[in-house]
Amino acid sequence: MRGVINYKWFVFFAVVIVIASCKKSDSSDFPPPPPDNTTIKESTSFTTGVAINYNLMKNNLTYSKVVKKHFDRVTFEYQMKHAANVQNNGMYNFTNSDELVSIAQAAGLEVYGHTLVWHQNNNGNYLRSLTSSGSALNPVLVKNAMQDWITTVVTRYKGKIKAWDVVNEVVDETGNFRTGTSTNDAFYWYSVLGSSYIADAFNYAHAADPTAVLFINDYNLESSPAKLSATIALVNQLKAAAVPLHGIATQMHISINTPDTNIDNMFAQLAATGLQVHVSELDVRINPGNVSPFTITPALLEQQAQKYKYVAQSYRNNVPVAQRYGITVWNVTDADSWIVTSMGQNDFPCLFDADYNKKPAFNLFVSGLKL
Ligand code: XIL
């Protein structure tokens, strides 16, 4: 009898112990992970990326460590563009692009192709040499050159680059197709080919890699209603014509003054197309007026942090899971930001400072990404 009673008590306490150990662990039971263990890529279920610089990724170990630790995807800020791979005689030299793709692949990073057809960063000398008798550009030669460039580069990286910004910034701030004077590395494809070059570019890219996810990319979609509506109208026209267009990339080079309601409205309208939505070039300027001298204050850094957080939250609140192609920030630190290096502005737009320290923007961006 005693044995039976003891056995029953044994079973009772064993059951109690098992139930107690299965108690859902309350996050308050454990201290939050130390900040330096928090990574951007582990803070969300969609892909996060960063635009990288060839020389820094190749030669700066601190830079490449931050990229590998925090991101799953990279965009080459310059290296995959026409100017970086097409020589003055029209011949291709992919040496540096091949090298950067290899570096990214060795690091387990996905490469997002940027960009096939843009009015900037072209080998303008070569493209402006495509003339008939005299100096007039020959549309047939220009169209053939665009097709050859797209076909060559997309074929070369098929299986290594899964998605491309096929066309970039094709609509101007008034909602019209972008035109201009082709000089230096600027070449205005629309001015030579008319609007058909856009569908042609997508068709060439799709023919070269039918598995590639193809995007139209632009900036100020959160700030210019005319540009946003024109872009969406263009996208709908292209889809109605069965053009292989799969997503809209919104660059989001924004500032602390960009209204939150604009951001919500943009994401809602982009999501309504049913296409993939990629935040492709996110940075947040804290000195949008480019005043000098300029003093960084904790208040400005907090405003920047709140804006990064808002973008992440609004993206999750307005873009369905199946349409979230991801969020890519443009450049790693304030020192290598294109706003500073290319635009020459006195600003600090990134998640990391010049010494690779996490800014308040990093912490609140991560909190905005969290499920
Ligand atoms: C910038 C790069 O960051 C610079 O290194 C380069 O000199 C010029 O282009 N929108 C775009 C990007 O689509 O290609 C631009 O990148 C930034 C604005």
Tab-separated table of C-alpha atoms and ligand atoms in Angstrom:
chain	number	residue	atom	x	y	z
A	1	MET	CA	0.000	0.000	0.000
A	2	ARG	CA	2.779	2.416	0.978
A	3	GLY	CA	4.470	1.755	-2.337
A	4	VAL	CA	1.305	2.643	-4.246
A	5	ILE	CA	0.831	5.935	-2.249
A	6	ASN	CA	4.488	6.938	-2.792
A	7	TYR	CA	4.195	6.143	-6.503
A	8	LYS	CA	1.097	8.293	-6.803
A	9	TRP	CA	2.812	11.239	-5.039
A	10	PHE	CA	5.819	10.719	-7.303
A	11	VAL	CA	3.632	10.897	-10.401
A	12	PHE	CA	1.802	13.999	-9.019
A	13	PHE	CA	4.975	15.954	-8.368
A	14	ALA	CA	6.452	14.838	-11.691
A	15	VAL	CA	3.379	16.197	-13.492
A	16	VAL	CA	3.603	19.489	-11.539
A	17	ILE	CA	7.251	19.890	-12.468
A	18	VAL	CA	6.549	19.184	-16.154
A	19	ILE	CA	3.694	21.718	-16.263
A	20	ALA	CA	5.795	24.362	-14.519
A	21	SER	CA	8.644	23.864	-16.961
A	22	CYS	CA	6.245	24.197	-19.911
A	23	LYS	CA	4.942	27.555	-18.641
A	24	LYS	CA	5.106	29.984	-21.506
A	25	SER	CA	8.232	31.947	-20.881
A	26	ASP	CA	7.302	35.553	-20.353
A	27	SER	CA	9.663	37.885	-22.019
A	28	SER	CA	9.955	39.630	-18.689
A	29	ASP	CA	11.468	36.401	-17.334
A	30	PHE	CA	14.617	37.093	-19.350
A	31	PRO	CA	16.556	40.311	-19.801
A	32	PRO	CA	16.468	41.693	-23.391
A	33	PRO	CA	19.447	40.548	-25.503
A	34	PRO	CA	22.329	42.953	-25.130
A	35	PRO	CA	22.170	45.657	-27.855
A	36	ASP	CA	25.302	44.409	-29.592
A	37	ASN	CA	23.647	41.062	-30.249
A	38	THR	CA	20.708	42.690	-32.021
A	39	THR	CA	21.029	42.594	-35.797
A	40	ILE	CA	18.842	44.283	-38.395
A	41	LYS	CA	18.330	41.130	-40.462
A	42	GLU	CA	17.235	39.097	-37.433
A	43	SER	CA	14.734	41.751	-36.385
A	44	THR	CA	12.235	41.110	-39.158
A	45	SER	CA	10.774	38.383	-41.349
A	46	PHE	CA	11.359	40.241	-44.623
A	47	THR	CA	14.719	40.847	-46.272
A	48	THR	CA	16.802	43.843	-45.256
A	49	GLY	CA	19.590	45.206	-47.409
A	50	VAL	CA	22.205	47.893	-47.778
A	51	ALA	CA	23.837	49.720	-50.681
A	52	ILE	CA	27.556	49.081	-50.688
A	53	ASN	CA	30.662	50.700	-52.095
A	54	TYR	CA	33.104	48.525	-54.090
A	55	ASN	CA	36.341	49.784	-52.524
A	56	LEU	CA	35.033	49.788	-48.936
A	57	MET	CA	33.517	46.309	-49.242
A	58	LYS	CA	36.739	44.986	-50.745
A	59	ASN	CA	39.289	46.750	-48.530
A	60	ASN	CA	37.669	47.862	-45.243
A	61	LEU	CA	37.159	44.954	-42.832
A	62	THR	CA	35.088	46.981	-40.354
A	63	TYR	CA	32.747	48.020	-43.195
A	64	SER	CA	32.315	44.506	-44.569
A	65	LYS	CA	31.779	43.060	-41.087
A	66	VAL	CA	28.891	45.473	-40.448
A	67	VAL	CA	27.356	44.625	-43.833
A	68	LYS	CA	27.582	40.867	-43.246
A	69	LYS	CA	26.365	41.083	-39.638
A	70	HIS	CA	23.280	43.193	-40.234
A	71	PHE	CA	22.014	42.546	-43.759
A	72	ASP	CA	20.949	39.692	-46.056
A	73	ARG	CA	21.044	41.625	-49.335
A	74	VAL	CA	23.334	44.164	-50.980
A	75	THR	CA	22.834	46.652	-53.806
A	76	PHE	CA	25.949	48.010	-55.521
A	77	GLU	CA	25.663	51.790	-55.283
A	78	TYR	CA	27.590	52.203	-58.562
A	79	GLN	CA	29.311	49.007	-59.702
A	80	MET	CA	26.442	47.413	-61.647
A	81	LYS	CA	25.592	50.536	-63.645
A	82	HIS	CA	26.172	51.212	-67.358
A	83	ALA	CA	29.061	53.618	-66.687
A	84	ALA	CA	30.890	51.063	-64.535
A	85	ASN	CA	30.828	48.280	-67.128
A	86	VAL	CA	30.631	49.828	-70.619
A	87	GLN	CA	33.762	51.316	-72.154
A	88	ASN	CA	33.966	54.233	-74.577
A	89	ASN	CA	34.093	51.838	-77.519
A	90	GLY	CA	30.988	50.015	-76.350
A	91	MET	CA	32.919	46.956	-75.200
A	92	TYR	CA	32.165	45.551	-71.722
A	93	ASN	CA	34.500	45.225	-68.763
A	94	PHE	CA	32.811	43.416	-65.865
A	95	THR	CA	35.995	42.812	-63.858
A	96	ASN	CA	35.029	44.839	-60.793
A	97	SER	CA	31.366	43.841	-60.916
A	98	ASP	CA	32.342	40.169	-61.114
A	99	GLU	CA	34.642	40.674	-58.140
A	100	LEU	CA	31.996	42.386	-56.034
A	101	VAL	CA	29.413	39.703	-56.887
A	102	SER	CA	31.933	37.071	-55.795
A	103	ILE	CA	32.630	38.929	-52.525
A	104	ALA	CA	28.900	39.191	-51.832
A	105	GLN	CA	28.252	35.546	-52.651
A	106	ALA	CA	31.170	34.424	-50.464
A	107	ALA	CA	29.570	36.406	-47.629
A	108	GLY	CA	26.211	34.741	-48.216
A	109	LEU	CA	24.672	38.015	-49.361
A	110	GLU	CA	21.971	38.247	-52.021
A	111	VAL	CA	22.720	40.817	-54.739
A	112	TYR	CA	19.987	43.176	-55.967
A	113	GLY	CA	20.747	44.452	-59.464
A	114	HIS	CA	20.847	48.237	-59.792
A	115	THR	CA	20.250	49.571	-62.378
A	116	LEU	CA	19.825	48.697	-66.053
A	117	VAL	CA	18.392	51.908	-67.548
A	118	TRP	CA	18.835	55.268	-65.793
A	119	HIS	CA	19.462	58.778	-67.106
A	120	GLN	CA	22.536	59.050	-64.841
A	121	ASN	CA	25.763	57.036	-64.469
A	122	ASN	CA	25.959	55.971	-68.125
A	123	ASN	CA	28.939	55.865	-70.427
A	124	GLY	CA	27.610	58.952	-72.136
A	125	ASN	CA	30.598	59.216	-74.444
A	126	TYR	CA	29.756	55.840	-75.968
A	127	LEU	CA	26.015	56.398	-76.144
A	128	ARG	CA	26.375	59.857	-77.712
A	129	SER	CA	28.656	58.325	-80.340
A	130	LEU	CA	25.689	56.360	-81.723
A	131	THR	CA	24.844	58.873	-84.402
A	132	SER	CA	23.748	58.850	-88.004
A	133	SER	CA	25.555	61.102	-90.430
A	134	GLY	CA	26.178	64.353	-88.593
A	135	SER	CA	25.566	64.544	-84.883
A	136	ALA	CA	21.972	63.333	-84.570
A	137	LEU	CA	21.597	60.267	-82.404
A	138	ASN	CA	20.402	57.218	-84.322
A	139	PRO	CA	17.420	55.706	-82.450
A	140	VAL	CA	18.020	52.267	-83.956
A	141	LEU	CA	21.626	52.216	-82.807
A	142	VAL	CA	20.636	53.502	-79.357
A	143	LYS	CA	17.861	50.930	-78.981
A	144	ASN	CA	20.226	48.149	-80.075
A	145	ALA	CA	22.830	49.356	-77.566
A	146	MET	CA	20.243	49.325	-74.756
A	147	GLN	CA	19.109	45.820	-75.722
A	148	ASP	CA	22.684	44.547	-75.948
A	149	TRP	CA	23.625	46.054	-72.555
A	150	ILE	CA	20.560	44.622	-70.779
A	151	THR	CA	20.821	41.219	-72.439
A	152	THR	CA	24.558	40.950	-71.735
A	153	VAL	CA	24.523	41.971	-68.060
A	154	VAL	CA	21.341	40.107	-67.068
A	155	THR	CA	22.535	36.958	-68.829
A	156	ARG	CA	25.969	37.244	-67.203
A	157	TYR	CA	24.535	37.311	-63.694
A	158	LYS	CA	21.608	34.958	-64.229
A	159	GLY	CA	21.367	32.740	-61.163
A	160	LYS	CA	23.495	35.211	-59.158
A	161	ILE	CA	21.249	38.296	-59.278
A	162	LYS	CA	17.579	37.464	-58.700
A	163	ALA	CA	16.061	40.938	-59.071
A	164	TRP	CA	16.743	44.129	-61.019
A	165	ASP	CA	15.826	47.774	-61.031
A	166	VAL	CA	15.135	47.633	-64.775
A	167	VAL	CA	14.327	51.331	-65.158
A	168	ASN	CA	15.160	54.104	-62.708
A	169	GLU	CA	13.585	57.562	-62.325
A	170	VAL	CA	11.691	57.575	-65.641
A	171	VAL	CA	9.038	60.025	-64.359
A	172	ASP	CA	9.863	63.618	-63.387
A	173	GLU	CA	8.372	65.667	-60.518
A	174	THR	CA	5.462	66.844	-62.710
A	175	GLY	CA	4.501	63.277	-63.595
A	176	ASN	CA	5.822	63.479	-67.158
A	177	PHE	CA	8.453	61.241	-68.748
A	178	ARG	CA	11.888	62.543	-67.818
A	179	THR	CA	13.732	64.438	-70.548
A	180	GLY	CA	16.891	66.479	-70.493
A	181	THR	CA	20.169	67.284	-72.208
A	182	SER	CA	22.480	64.315	-72.487
A	183	THR	CA	25.902	65.377	-71.281
A	184	ASN	CA	28.715	63.691	-69.341
A	185	ASP	CA	27.206	60.522	-67.813
A	186	ALA	CA	23.646	61.759	-68.238
A	187	PHE	CA	21.763	60.166	-71.150
A	188	TYR	CA	18.005	60.710	-71.614
A	189	TRP	CA	16.734	57.522	-73.226
A	190	TYR	CA	13.178	58.871	-73.564
A	191	SER	CA	14.384	61.830	-75.633
A	192	VAL	CA	15.814	59.430	-78.230
A	193	LEU	CA	13.515	56.410	-78.063
A	194	GLY	CA	10.182	57.739	-76.789
A	195	SER	CA	8.268	55.985	-73.995
A	196	SER	CA	8.462	52.541	-75.641
A	197	TYR	CA	11.985	52.123	-74.224
A	198	ILE	CA	10.453	51.317	-70.831
A	199	ALA	CA	8.477	48.249	-71.948
A	200	ASP	CA	11.398	47.256	-74.182
A	201	ALA	CA	13.786	47.301	-71.220
A	202	PHE	CA	11.542	45.009	-69.180
A	203	ASN	CA	11.048	42.654	-72.124
A	204	TYR	CA	14.815	42.469	-72.777
A	205	ALA	CA	15.530	41.733	-69.108
A	206	HIS	CA	12.814	39.080	-68.927
A	207	ALA	CA	14.033	37.418	-72.121
A	208	ALA	CA	17.547	37.219	-70.644
A	209	ASP	CA	16.366	35.825	-67.295
A	210	PRO	CA	12.703	34.750	-67.101
A	211	THR	CA	13.131	34.010	-63.380
A	212	ALA	CA	14.296	37.529	-62.444
A	213	VAL	CA	12.016	39.789	-60.374
A	214	LEU	CA	11.808	43.063	-62.292
A	215	PHE	CA	11.228	46.477	-60.696
A	216	ILE	CA	10.588	50.068	-61.666
A	217	ASN	CA	12.458	52.328	-59.215
A	218	ASP	CA	11.959	55.997	-58.347
A	219	TYR	CA	12.382	58.605	-55.622
A	220	ASN	CA	10.005	61.161	-54.023
A	221	LEU	CA	7.028	58.826	-54.374
A	222	GLU	CA	6.259	59.792	-50.762
A	223	SER	CA	6.663	63.516	-51.496
A	224	SER	CA	5.241	64.174	-54.978
A	225	PRO	CA	1.583	63.178	-55.502
A	226	ALA	CA	1.934	63.838	-59.258
A	227	LYS	CA	4.927	61.516	-59.455
A	228	LEU	CA	3.255	58.803	-57.403
A	229	SER	CA	0.050	58.831	-59.441
A	230	ALA	CA	1.951	58.953	-62.750
A	231	THR	CA	4.143	56.042	-61.675
A	232	ILE	CA	1.157	53.943	-60.659
A	233	ALA	CA	-0.650	54.811	-63.916
A	234	LEU	CA	2.462	53.789	-65.891
A	235	VAL	CA	2.735	50.541	-63.933
A	236	ASN	CA	-0.909	49.734	-64.615
A	237	GLN	CA	-0.452	50.470	-68.330
A	238	LEU	CA	2.589	48.214	-68.493
A	239	LYS	CA	0.821	45.394	-66.654
A	240	ALA	CA	-2.223	45.757	-68.950
A	241	ALA	CA	0.168	45.337	-71.888
A	242	ALA	CA	1.527	42.117	-70.304
A	243	VAL	CA	4.937	43.688	-69.720
A	244	PRO	CA	6.905	41.504	-67.251
A	245	LEU	CA	6.992	44.033	-64.385
A	246	HIS	CA	6.820	42.513	-60.909
A	247	GLY	CA	7.459	45.272	-58.424
A	248	ILE	CA	7.776	48.922	-57.543
A	249	ALA	CA	10.909	50.128	-55.768
A	250	THR	CA	10.472	53.336	-53.812
A	251	GLN	CA	13.857	54.856	-53.045
A	252	MET	CA	12.808	56.900	-49.967
A	253	HIS	CA	15.665	59.360	-49.753
A	254	ILE	CA	13.676	61.228	-47.114
A	255	SER	CA	14.312	63.610	-44.221
A	256	ILE	CA	13.150	64.242	-40.671
A	257	ASN	CA	10.544	66.572	-42.210
A	258	THR	CA	8.880	63.958	-44.446
A	259	PRO	CA	5.286	63.706	-43.212
A	260	ASP	CA	4.283	60.333	-41.768
A	261	THR	CA	0.924	60.581	-43.554
A	262	ASN	CA	2.741	60.849	-46.908
A	263	ILE	CA	4.627	57.660	-46.124
A	264	ASP	CA	1.435	55.813	-45.195
A	265	ASN	CA	-0.354	57.045	-48.317
A	266	MET	CA	2.498	56.000	-50.600
A	267	PHE	CA	2.741	52.477	-49.178
A	268	ALA	CA	-1.034	52.027	-49.336
A	269	GLN	CA	-1.145	53.063	-53.001
A	270	LEU	CA	1.871	50.959	-53.974
A	271	ALA	CA	0.468	47.926	-52.143
A	272	ALA	CA	-2.883	48.371	-53.919
A	273	THR	CA	-1.173	47.545	-57.226
A	274	GLY	CA	-0.711	44.019	-55.916
A	275	LEU	CA	2.959	44.131	-56.916
A	276	GLN	CA	6.083	43.633	-54.827
A	277	VAL	CA	7.058	46.749	-52.866
A	278	HIS	CA	10.760	47.330	-52.184
A	279	VAL	CA	12.021	50.260	-50.124
A	280	SER	CA	15.175	50.437	-52.212
A	281	GLU	CA	17.357	53.331	-50.995
A	282	LEU	CA	16.254	54.486	-47.548
A	283	ASP	CA	18.138	57.260	-45.799
A	284	VAL	CA	16.906	60.082	-43.553
A	285	ARG	CA	18.583	63.476	-43.779
A	286	ILE	CA	18.731	65.522	-40.571
A	287	ASN	CA	19.902	68.680	-42.349
A	288	PRO	CA	17.545	68.814	-45.350
A	289	GLY	CA	18.255	72.496	-45.791
A	290	ASN	CA	21.969	71.730	-46.030
A	291	VAL	CA	22.780	74.632	-43.740
A	292	SER	CA	26.347	75.223	-42.634
A	293	PRO	CA	27.601	75.325	-40.026
A	294	PHE	CA	25.351	72.551	-38.742
A	295	THR	CA	25.288	71.067	-35.244
A	296	ILE	CA	23.994	67.580	-34.611
A	297	THR	CA	21.816	67.574	-31.483
A	298	PRO	CA	20.285	64.674	-29.539
A	299	ALA	CA	16.881	66.016	-30.538
A	300	LEU	CA	17.723	65.809	-34.245
A	301	LEU	CA	19.110	62.292	-33.836
A	302	GLU	CA	15.910	61.318	-32.021
A	303	GLN	CA	13.777	62.766	-34.833
A	304	GLN	CA	15.820	60.783	-37.353
A	305	ALA	CA	15.445	57.625	-35.277
A	306	GLN	CA	11.678	58.082	-35.032
A	307	LYS	CA	11.454	58.535	-38.813
A	308	TYR	CA	13.400	55.334	-39.524
A	309	LYS	CA	11.100	53.562	-37.066
A	310	TYR	CA	8.022	55.013	-38.736
A	311	VAL	CA	9.087	53.850	-42.185
A	312	ALA	CA	9.547	50.297	-40.910
A	313	GLN	CA	6.221	50.335	-39.032
A	314	SER	CA	4.296	51.895	-41.919
A	315	TYR	CA	5.773	49.356	-44.341
A	316	ARG	CA	4.563	46.526	-42.111
A	317	ASN	CA	1.189	48.136	-41.501
A	318	ASN	CA	0.423	48.955	-45.138
A	319	VAL	CA	2.188	46.349	-47.287
A	320	PRO	CA	0.847	42.782	-47.069
A	321	VAL	CA	3.395	40.133	-46.109
A	322	ALA	CA	3.340	38.565	-49.583
A	323	GLN	CA	4.268	41.915	-51.184
A	324	ARG	CA	7.140	42.849	-48.852
A	325	TYR	CA	10.220	42.570	-51.051
A	326	GLY	CA	12.164	44.243	-48.274
A	327	ILE	CA	13.832	47.398	-47.026
A	328	THR	CA	17.272	48.475	-48.229
A	329	VAL	CA	19.126	51.373	-46.634
A	330	TRP	CA	21.468	53.390	-48.835
A	331	ASN	CA	25.059	53.265	-47.612
A	332	VAL	CA	26.406	52.094	-44.274
A	333	THR	CA	27.761	55.106	-42.375
A	334	ASP	CA	27.316	58.870	-42.426
A	335	ALA	CA	30.834	59.127	-43.870
A	336	ASP	CA	30.122	57.020	-46.982
A	337	SER	CA	26.584	58.303	-47.545
A	338	TRP	CA	26.029	59.400	-51.138
A	339	ILE	CA	24.325	62.507	-49.730
A	340	VAL	CA	27.793	63.482	-48.475
A	341	THR	CA	30.114	61.870	-51.047
A	342	SER	CA	28.103	62.576	-54.216
A	343	MET	CA	25.711	65.383	-53.272
A	344	GLY	CA	28.355	67.141	-51.167
A	345	GLN	CA	25.806	67.948	-48.489
A	346	ASN	CA	26.497	68.523	-44.809
A	347	ASP	CA	24.378	65.679	-43.468
A	348	PHE	CA	24.330	62.494	-41.383
A	349	PRO	CA	21.610	60.287	-42.966
A	350	CYS	CA	22.612	56.717	-42.052
A	351	LEU	CA	22.115	54.194	-39.254
A	352	PHE	CA	25.795	54.191	-38.274
A	353	ASP	CA	28.067	57.166	-37.630
A	354	ALA	CA	31.462	57.695	-39.262
A	355	ASP	CA	33.082	55.469	-36.617
A	356	TYR	CA	30.620	52.616	-37.247
A	357	ASN	CA	28.810	53.286	-33.962
A	358	LYS	CA	25.093	52.532	-33.929
A	359	LYS	CA	23.106	55.760	-33.828
A	360	PRO	CA	19.686	56.097	-32.155
A	361	ALA	CA	18.345	55.526	-35.680
A	362	PHE	CA	19.708	51.958	-35.616
A	363	ASN	CA	17.913	51.085	-32.370
A	364	LEU	CA	14.557	52.569	-33.341
A	365	PHE	CA	14.768	51.177	-36.897
A	366	VAL	CA	15.230	47.731	-35.360
A	367	SER	CA	12.294	48.296	-33.014
A	368	GLY	CA	10.164	49.373	-35.982
A	369	LEU	CA	11.118	46.227	-37.891
A	370	LYS	CA	10.200	43.898	-35.062
A	371	LEU	CA	7.082	41.861	-35.515
B	1	XIL	C1	24.340	57.088	-56.240
B	1	XIL	C2	25.554	56.385	-55.638
B	1	XIL	O1	25.346	56.179	-54.245
B	1	XIL	C3	26.815	57.202	-55.895
B	1	XIL	O2	27.947	56.474	-55.441
B	1	XIL	C4	26.960	57.532	-57.372
B	1	XIL	O3	28.077	58.355	-57.562
B	1	XIL	C5	25.695	58.217	-57.887
B	1	XIL	O4	24.537	57.389	-57.633
B	1	XIL	N1	19.272	57.233	-56.669
B	1	XIL	C6	19.747	56.110	-57.250
B	1	XIL	C7	21.129	55.653	-56.979
B	1	XIL	O5	18.979	55.363	-57.872
B	1	XIL	O6	21.693	54.932	-58.074
B	1	XIL	C8	22.031	56.802	-56.602
B	1	XIL	O7	23.234	56.224	-56.134
B	1	XIL	C9	21.385	57.641	-55.519
B	1	XIL	C10	20.071	58.202	-55.989
